[in-house]
Coordinates of C-alpha atoms and ligand atoms in Angstrom, one line a residue:
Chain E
X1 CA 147.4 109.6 92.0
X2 CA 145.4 109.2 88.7
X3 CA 145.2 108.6 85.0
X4 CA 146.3 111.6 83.3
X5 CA 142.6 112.5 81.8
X6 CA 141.4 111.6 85.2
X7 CA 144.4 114.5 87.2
X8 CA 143.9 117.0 84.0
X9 CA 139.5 117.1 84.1
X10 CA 138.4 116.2 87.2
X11 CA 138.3 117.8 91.0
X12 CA 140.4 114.4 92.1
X13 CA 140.1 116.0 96.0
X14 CA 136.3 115.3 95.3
X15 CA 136.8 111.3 94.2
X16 CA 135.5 109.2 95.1
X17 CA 132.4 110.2 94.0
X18 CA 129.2 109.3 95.7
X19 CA 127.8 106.9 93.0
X20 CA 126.8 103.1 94.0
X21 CA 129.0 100.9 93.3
X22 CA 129.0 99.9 89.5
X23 CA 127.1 102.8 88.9
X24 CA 127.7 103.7 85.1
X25 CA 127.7 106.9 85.8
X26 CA 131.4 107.1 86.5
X27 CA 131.6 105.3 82.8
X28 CA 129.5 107.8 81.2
X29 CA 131.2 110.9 83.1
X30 CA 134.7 110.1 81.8
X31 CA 133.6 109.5 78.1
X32 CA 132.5 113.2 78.3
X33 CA 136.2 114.3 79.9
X34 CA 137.5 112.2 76.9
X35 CA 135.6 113.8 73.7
X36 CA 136.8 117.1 75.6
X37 CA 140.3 116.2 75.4
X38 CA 139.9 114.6 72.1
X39 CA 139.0 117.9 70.9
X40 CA 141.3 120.0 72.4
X41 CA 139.1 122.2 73.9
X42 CA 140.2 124.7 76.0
X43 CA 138.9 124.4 79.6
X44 CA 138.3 127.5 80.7
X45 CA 135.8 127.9 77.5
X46 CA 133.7 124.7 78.8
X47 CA 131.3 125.2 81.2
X48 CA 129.1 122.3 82.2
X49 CA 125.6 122.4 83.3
X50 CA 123.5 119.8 85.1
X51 CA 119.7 119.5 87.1
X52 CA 119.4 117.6 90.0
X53 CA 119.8 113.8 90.4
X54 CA 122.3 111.1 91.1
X55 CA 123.5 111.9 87.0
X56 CA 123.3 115.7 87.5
X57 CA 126.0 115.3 90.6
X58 CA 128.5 114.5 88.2
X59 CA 129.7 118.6 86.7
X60 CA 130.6 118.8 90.9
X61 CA 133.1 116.4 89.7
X62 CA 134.8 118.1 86.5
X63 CA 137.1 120.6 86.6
X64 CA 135.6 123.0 84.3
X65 CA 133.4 126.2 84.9
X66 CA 130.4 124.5 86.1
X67 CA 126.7 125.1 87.3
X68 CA 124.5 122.7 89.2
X69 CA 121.0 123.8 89.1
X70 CA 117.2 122.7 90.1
X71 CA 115.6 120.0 89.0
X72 CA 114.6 119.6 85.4
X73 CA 116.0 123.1 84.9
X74 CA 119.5 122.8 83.3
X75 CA 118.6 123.5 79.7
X76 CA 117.0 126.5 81.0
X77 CA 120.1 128.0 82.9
X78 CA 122.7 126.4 80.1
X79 CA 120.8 128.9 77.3
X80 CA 121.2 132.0 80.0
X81 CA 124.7 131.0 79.6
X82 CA 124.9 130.4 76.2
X83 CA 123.1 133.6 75.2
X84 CA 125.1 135.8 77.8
X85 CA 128.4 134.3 76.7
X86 CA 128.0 132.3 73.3
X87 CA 131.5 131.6 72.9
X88 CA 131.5 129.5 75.9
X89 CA 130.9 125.6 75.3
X90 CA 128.0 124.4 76.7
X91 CA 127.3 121.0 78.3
X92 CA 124.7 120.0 79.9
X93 CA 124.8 116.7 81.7
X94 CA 121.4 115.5 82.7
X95 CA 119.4 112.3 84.2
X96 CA 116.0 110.7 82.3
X97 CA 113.9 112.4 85.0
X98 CA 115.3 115.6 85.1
X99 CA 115.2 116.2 81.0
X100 CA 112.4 113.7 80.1
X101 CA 109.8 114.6 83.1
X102 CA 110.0 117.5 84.8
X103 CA 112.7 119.2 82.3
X104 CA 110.7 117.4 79.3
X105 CA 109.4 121.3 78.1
X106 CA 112.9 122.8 78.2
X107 CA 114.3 119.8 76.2
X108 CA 111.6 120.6 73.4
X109 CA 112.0 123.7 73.1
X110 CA 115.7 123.9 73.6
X111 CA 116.2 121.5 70.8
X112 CA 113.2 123.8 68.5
X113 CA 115.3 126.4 68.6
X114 CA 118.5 124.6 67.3
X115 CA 120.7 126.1 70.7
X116 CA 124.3 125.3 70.2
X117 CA 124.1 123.1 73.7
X118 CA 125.6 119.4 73.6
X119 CA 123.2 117.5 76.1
X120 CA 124.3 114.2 77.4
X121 CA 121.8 112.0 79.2
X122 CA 122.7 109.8 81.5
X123 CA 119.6 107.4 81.3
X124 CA 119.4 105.1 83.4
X125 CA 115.7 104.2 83.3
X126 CA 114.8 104.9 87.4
X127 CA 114.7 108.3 89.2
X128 CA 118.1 106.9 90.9
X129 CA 118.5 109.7 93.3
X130 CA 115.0 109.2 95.3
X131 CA 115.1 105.9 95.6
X132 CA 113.9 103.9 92.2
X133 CA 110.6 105.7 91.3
X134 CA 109.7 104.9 87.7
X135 CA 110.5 107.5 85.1
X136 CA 109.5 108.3 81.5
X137 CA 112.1 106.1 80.2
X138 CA 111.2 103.3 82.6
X139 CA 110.2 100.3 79.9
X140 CA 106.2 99.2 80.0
X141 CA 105.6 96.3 82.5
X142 CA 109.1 97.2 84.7
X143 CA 109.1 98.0 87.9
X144 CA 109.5 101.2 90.1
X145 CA 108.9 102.0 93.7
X146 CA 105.9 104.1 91.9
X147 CA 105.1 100.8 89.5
X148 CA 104.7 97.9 92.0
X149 CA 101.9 96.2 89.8
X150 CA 104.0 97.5 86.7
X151 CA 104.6 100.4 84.6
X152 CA 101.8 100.8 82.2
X153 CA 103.2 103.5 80.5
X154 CA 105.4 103.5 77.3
X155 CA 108.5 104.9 77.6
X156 CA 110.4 107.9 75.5
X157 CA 112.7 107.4 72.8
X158 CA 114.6 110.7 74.3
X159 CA 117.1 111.3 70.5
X160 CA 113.8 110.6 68.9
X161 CA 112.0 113.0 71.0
X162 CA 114.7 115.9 70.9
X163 CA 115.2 115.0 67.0
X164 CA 111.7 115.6 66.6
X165 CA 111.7 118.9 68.3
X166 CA 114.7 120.0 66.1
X167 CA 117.7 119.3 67.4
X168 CA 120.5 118.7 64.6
X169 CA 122.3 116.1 66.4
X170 CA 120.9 113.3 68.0
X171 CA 122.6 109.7 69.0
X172 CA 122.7 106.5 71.1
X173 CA 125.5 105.2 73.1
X174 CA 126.1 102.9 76.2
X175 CA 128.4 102.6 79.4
X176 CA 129.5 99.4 78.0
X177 CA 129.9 100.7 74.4
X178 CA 131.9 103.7 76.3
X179 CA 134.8 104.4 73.1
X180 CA 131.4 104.8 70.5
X181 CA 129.8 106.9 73.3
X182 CA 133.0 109.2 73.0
X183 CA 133.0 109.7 69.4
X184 CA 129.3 110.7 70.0
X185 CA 129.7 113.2 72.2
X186 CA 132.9 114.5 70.1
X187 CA 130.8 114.8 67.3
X188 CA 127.5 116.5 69.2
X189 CA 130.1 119.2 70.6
X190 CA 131.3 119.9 67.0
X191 CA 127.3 120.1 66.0
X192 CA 126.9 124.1 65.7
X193 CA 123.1 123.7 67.1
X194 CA 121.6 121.5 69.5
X195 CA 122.7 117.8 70.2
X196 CA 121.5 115.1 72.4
X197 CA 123.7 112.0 72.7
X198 CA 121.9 109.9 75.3
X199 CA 124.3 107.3 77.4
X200 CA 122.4 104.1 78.5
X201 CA 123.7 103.8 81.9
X202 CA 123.1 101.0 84.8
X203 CA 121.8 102.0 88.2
X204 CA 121.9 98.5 89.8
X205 CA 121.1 99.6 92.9
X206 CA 117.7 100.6 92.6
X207 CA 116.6 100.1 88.3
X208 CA 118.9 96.7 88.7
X209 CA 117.4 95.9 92.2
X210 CA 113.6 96.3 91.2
X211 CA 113.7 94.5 88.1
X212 CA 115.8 91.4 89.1
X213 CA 118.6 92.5 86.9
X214 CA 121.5 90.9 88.8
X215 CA 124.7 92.5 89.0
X216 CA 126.7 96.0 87.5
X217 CA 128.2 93.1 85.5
X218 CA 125.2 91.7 84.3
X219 CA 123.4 95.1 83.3
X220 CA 126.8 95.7 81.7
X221 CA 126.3 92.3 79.8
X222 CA 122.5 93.2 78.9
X223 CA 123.8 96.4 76.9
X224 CA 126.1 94.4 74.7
X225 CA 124.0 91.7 74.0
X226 CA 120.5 94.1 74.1
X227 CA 122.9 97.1 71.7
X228 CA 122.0 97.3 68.1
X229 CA 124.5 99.6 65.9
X230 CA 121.9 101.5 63.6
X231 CA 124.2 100.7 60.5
X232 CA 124.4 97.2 61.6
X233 CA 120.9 97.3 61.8
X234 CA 119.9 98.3 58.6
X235 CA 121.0 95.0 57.1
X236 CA 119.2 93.0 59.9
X237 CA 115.9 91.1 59.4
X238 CA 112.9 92.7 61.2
X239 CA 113.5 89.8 63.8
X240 CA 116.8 90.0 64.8
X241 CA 116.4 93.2 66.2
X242 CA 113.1 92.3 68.6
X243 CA 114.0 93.4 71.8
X244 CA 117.0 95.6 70.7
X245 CA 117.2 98.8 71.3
X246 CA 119.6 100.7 68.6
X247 CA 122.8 102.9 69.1
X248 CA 124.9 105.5 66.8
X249 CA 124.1 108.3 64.7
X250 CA 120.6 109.0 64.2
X251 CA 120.4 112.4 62.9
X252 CA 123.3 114.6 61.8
X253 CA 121.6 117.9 59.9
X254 CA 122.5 121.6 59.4
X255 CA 119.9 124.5 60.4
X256 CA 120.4 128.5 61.6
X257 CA 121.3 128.3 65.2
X258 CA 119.9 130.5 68.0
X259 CA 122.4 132.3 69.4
X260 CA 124.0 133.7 65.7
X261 CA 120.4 134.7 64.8
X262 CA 119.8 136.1 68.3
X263 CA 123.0 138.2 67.2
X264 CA 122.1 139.0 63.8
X265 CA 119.1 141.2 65.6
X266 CA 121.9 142.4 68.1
X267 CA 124.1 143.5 65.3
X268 CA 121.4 144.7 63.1
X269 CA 120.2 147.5 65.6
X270 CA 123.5 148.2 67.2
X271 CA 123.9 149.3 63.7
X272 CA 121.2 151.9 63.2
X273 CA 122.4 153.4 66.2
Chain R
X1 CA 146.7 102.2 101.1
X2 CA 147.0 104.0 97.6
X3 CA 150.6 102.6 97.3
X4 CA 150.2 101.9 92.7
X5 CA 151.7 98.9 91.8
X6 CA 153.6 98.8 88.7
X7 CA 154.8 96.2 86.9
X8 CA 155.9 95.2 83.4
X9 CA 152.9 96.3 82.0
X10 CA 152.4 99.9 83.6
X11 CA 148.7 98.8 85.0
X12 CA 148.0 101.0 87.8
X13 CA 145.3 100.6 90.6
X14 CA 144.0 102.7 93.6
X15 CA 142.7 100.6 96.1
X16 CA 141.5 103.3 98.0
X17 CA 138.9 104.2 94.7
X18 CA 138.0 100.6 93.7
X19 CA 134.7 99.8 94.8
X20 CA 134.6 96.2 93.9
X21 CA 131.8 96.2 90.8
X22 CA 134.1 93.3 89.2
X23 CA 133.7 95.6 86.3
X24 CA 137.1 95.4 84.6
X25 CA 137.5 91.8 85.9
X26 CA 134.7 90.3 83.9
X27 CA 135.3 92.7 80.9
X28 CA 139.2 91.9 80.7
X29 CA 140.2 90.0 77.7
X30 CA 143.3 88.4 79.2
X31 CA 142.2 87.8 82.3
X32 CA 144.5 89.7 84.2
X33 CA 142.3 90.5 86.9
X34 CA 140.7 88.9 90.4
X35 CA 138.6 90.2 93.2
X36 CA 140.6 89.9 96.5
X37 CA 138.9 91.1 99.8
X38 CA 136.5 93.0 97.7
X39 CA 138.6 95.0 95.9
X40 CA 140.4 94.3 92.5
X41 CA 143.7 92.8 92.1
X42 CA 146.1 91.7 89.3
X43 CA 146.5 87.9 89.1
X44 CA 148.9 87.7 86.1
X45 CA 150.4 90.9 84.7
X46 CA 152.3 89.2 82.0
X47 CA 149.3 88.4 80.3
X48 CA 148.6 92.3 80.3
X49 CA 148.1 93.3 76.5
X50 CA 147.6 97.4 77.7
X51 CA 144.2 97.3 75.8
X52 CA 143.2 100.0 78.4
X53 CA 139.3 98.4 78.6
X54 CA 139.5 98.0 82.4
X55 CA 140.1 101.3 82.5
X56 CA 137.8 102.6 79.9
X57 CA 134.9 101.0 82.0
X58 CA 136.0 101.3 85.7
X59 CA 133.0 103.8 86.9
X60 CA 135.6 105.1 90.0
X61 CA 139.0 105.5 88.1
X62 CA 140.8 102.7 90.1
X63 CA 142.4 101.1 87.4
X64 CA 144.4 102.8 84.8
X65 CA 147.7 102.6 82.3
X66 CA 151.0 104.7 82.6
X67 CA 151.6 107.0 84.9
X68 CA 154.1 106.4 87.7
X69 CA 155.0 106.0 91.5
X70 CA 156.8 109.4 91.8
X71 CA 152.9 111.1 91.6
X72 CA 151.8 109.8 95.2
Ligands
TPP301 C1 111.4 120.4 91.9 C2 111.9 119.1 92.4 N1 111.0 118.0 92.3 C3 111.5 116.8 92.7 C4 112.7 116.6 93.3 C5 113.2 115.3 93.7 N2 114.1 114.7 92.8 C6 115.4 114.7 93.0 S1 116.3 113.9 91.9 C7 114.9 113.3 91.1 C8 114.9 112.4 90.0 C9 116.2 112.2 89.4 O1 116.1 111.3 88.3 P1 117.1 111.3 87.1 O2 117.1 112.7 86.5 O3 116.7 110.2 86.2 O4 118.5 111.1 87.7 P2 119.2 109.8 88.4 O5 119.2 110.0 89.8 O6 118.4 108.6 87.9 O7 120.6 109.8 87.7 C10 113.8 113.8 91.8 C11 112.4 113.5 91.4 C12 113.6 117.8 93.3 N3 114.8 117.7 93.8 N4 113.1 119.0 92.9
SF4_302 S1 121.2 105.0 92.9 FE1 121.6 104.2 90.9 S2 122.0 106.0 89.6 FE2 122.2 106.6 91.8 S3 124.4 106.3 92.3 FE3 123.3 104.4 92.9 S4 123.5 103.1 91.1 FE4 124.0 105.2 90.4
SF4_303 S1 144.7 96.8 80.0 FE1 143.4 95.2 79.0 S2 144.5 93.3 79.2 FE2 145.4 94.7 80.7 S3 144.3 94.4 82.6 FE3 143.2 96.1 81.5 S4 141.6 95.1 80.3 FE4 143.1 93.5 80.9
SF4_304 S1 136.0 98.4 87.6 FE1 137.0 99.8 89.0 S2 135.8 99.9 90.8 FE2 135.1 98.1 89.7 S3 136.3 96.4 90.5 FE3 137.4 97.2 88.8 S4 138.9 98.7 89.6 FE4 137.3 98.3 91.2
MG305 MG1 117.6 108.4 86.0

């Protein structure tokens, strides 16, 4: 009745799901199923997390333990259940708006404290869910319901921002480039601290609709021409890469991580007792 | 409805899922794929070289490799 990854990680009583049609959620979604299987992991030790939003619909989906919160709110809940049962591996799948606006301060300070929580971000540059109002990733001089004249904002570089903060992991991948986006996410899992792959994803029905984008296929299209591999990159003239927008590993590092410090204190007192 | 079709190479699609984004059609490299009444279809499944992109990229899981009949 379906793929094998598809029948051994997903609620396939639940399919379809809800998204539009073309949405790249559904791309996204199974790229994160995949670096789980890739790894081996054992499902009952995943749980996934997610906010609210057309992206944060998608743990309702996966066949794991799962936890669908409030908006902008699933790092928060995801480091009550790391800290309460650390041995547990923790996803959180989240949307532009919930972890760049109203979860922007848990991101931060999620990734400043080097959490061992893999976030994925399914960015999609549009609150999708409430009908296409602009969002912190939403590129200067696009279009939102909010933005009719324009946005005049500039938009987040959300690795940047979390790599910033101090999370050890941070990367780039697509829907199109869906195999990369896999090895991404594999290797953010295995990142003992906090890592933040973000997924480009296409909403054509509202992001597509608003800015004259045309079709799933032609958003599709605009990532492989508009993606930049960061190692490719490196070796490009300054302007080959205007109006590019870069994917891959951008930061890969090593630092104490929360939770075994958080035990160190446990251990150190349970000690002296 | 769902009934998978399977042929020489073991392409499977559920009807019932496909949403008709033209997704895996445009993206094939063979050009296996068509649209028919707004849903996907194989056109030539000789051509099939089981690169598994179609399904990689299908955002509803309509269109996938191996498998077989027995499971429906
Ligand atoms: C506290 C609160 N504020 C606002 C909302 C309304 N709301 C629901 S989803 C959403 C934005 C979702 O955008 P994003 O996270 O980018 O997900 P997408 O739908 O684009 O995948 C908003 C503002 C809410 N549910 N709760
Ligand atoms: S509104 Fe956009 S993000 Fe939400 S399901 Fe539809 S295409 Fe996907
Ligand atoms: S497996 Fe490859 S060649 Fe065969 S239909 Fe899918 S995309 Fe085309
Ligand atoms: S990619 Fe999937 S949903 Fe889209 S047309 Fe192909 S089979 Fe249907
Ligand atoms: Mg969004």
């Amino acid at each position: 009745m379906a793929s094998k990854l598809i029948k051994d990680y997903f609620r396939t009583d639940k399919l379809p799901h809800i998204w539009c049609p073309g949405c790249g959620h559904g791309i996204l979604m199974r790229s994160v199923a995949q670096a789980i299987d890739n790894l081996g992991l054992d499902k009952d030790k995943v749980c996934i997390v997610s906010g609210i939003g057309c992206s944060s619909r998608a743990p309702g989906y996966m066949d794991f333990n799962t936890l669908h919160t409030t908006h902008g709110r699933a790092l928060a809940f995801a480091t009550g259940v790391k800290l309460a049962r650390p041995e547990l591996e923790v996803i959180v799948v989240t949307g532009d708006g919930d972890c760049a606006a109203i979860g922007g301060n848990h991101l931060i300070h999620a990734a400043r404290r080097n959490i061992n929580i893999t976030t994925v971000v399914f960015n999609n540059n549009i609150y999708g869910m409430t009908g296409g109002q602009y969002s912190p990733t939403t590129p200067t001089n696009e279009f939102g319901t909010t933005a009719p004249y324009g946005n005049i904002d500039k938009p987040f570089d959300i690795p940047a921002l979390a790599g910033a903060a101090g999370a050890t992991y941070t990367a780039r991948g697509t829907a199109y480039h869906a195999k990369q986006l896999t090895k991404l996410v594999e290797k953010g899992i295995k990142n003992k601290g906090f890592s933040l792959i973000e997924g480009i994803s296409i909403c054509p029905t509202y992001y597509g609709r608003k800015n004259k984008k045309g079709s799933a296929v032609d958003m599709m299209n605009w990532l492989k021409d508009n993606a930049v591999d960061i190692k490719v990159a490196e070796k490009l003239p300054k302007e080959k890469l205007e109006g590019k927008f870069l994917i891959g590993e951008f930061k890969n590092t090593t630092e104490p991580e929360y939770t075994e410090e958080y035990m160190k204190i446990i251990e150190r007192f349970q000690k002296e007792r | 409805m769902s009934k998978a079709i399977e042929k020489k190479a073991n392409l499977q699609i559920k009807r019932d899922l496909c949403k008709g984004c033209k997704i895996c059609v445009q993206f094939c490299p063979k050009d296996v794929l068509t649209m028919e009444g707004g849903k996907v279809k194989i056109k030539d499944i000789e051509k099939c070289i089981e690169c598994g992109l179609c399904e990689l990229r299908c955002p509803d899981y309509a269109i996938f490799l191996g498998g077989s009949e027995d499971e429906e």
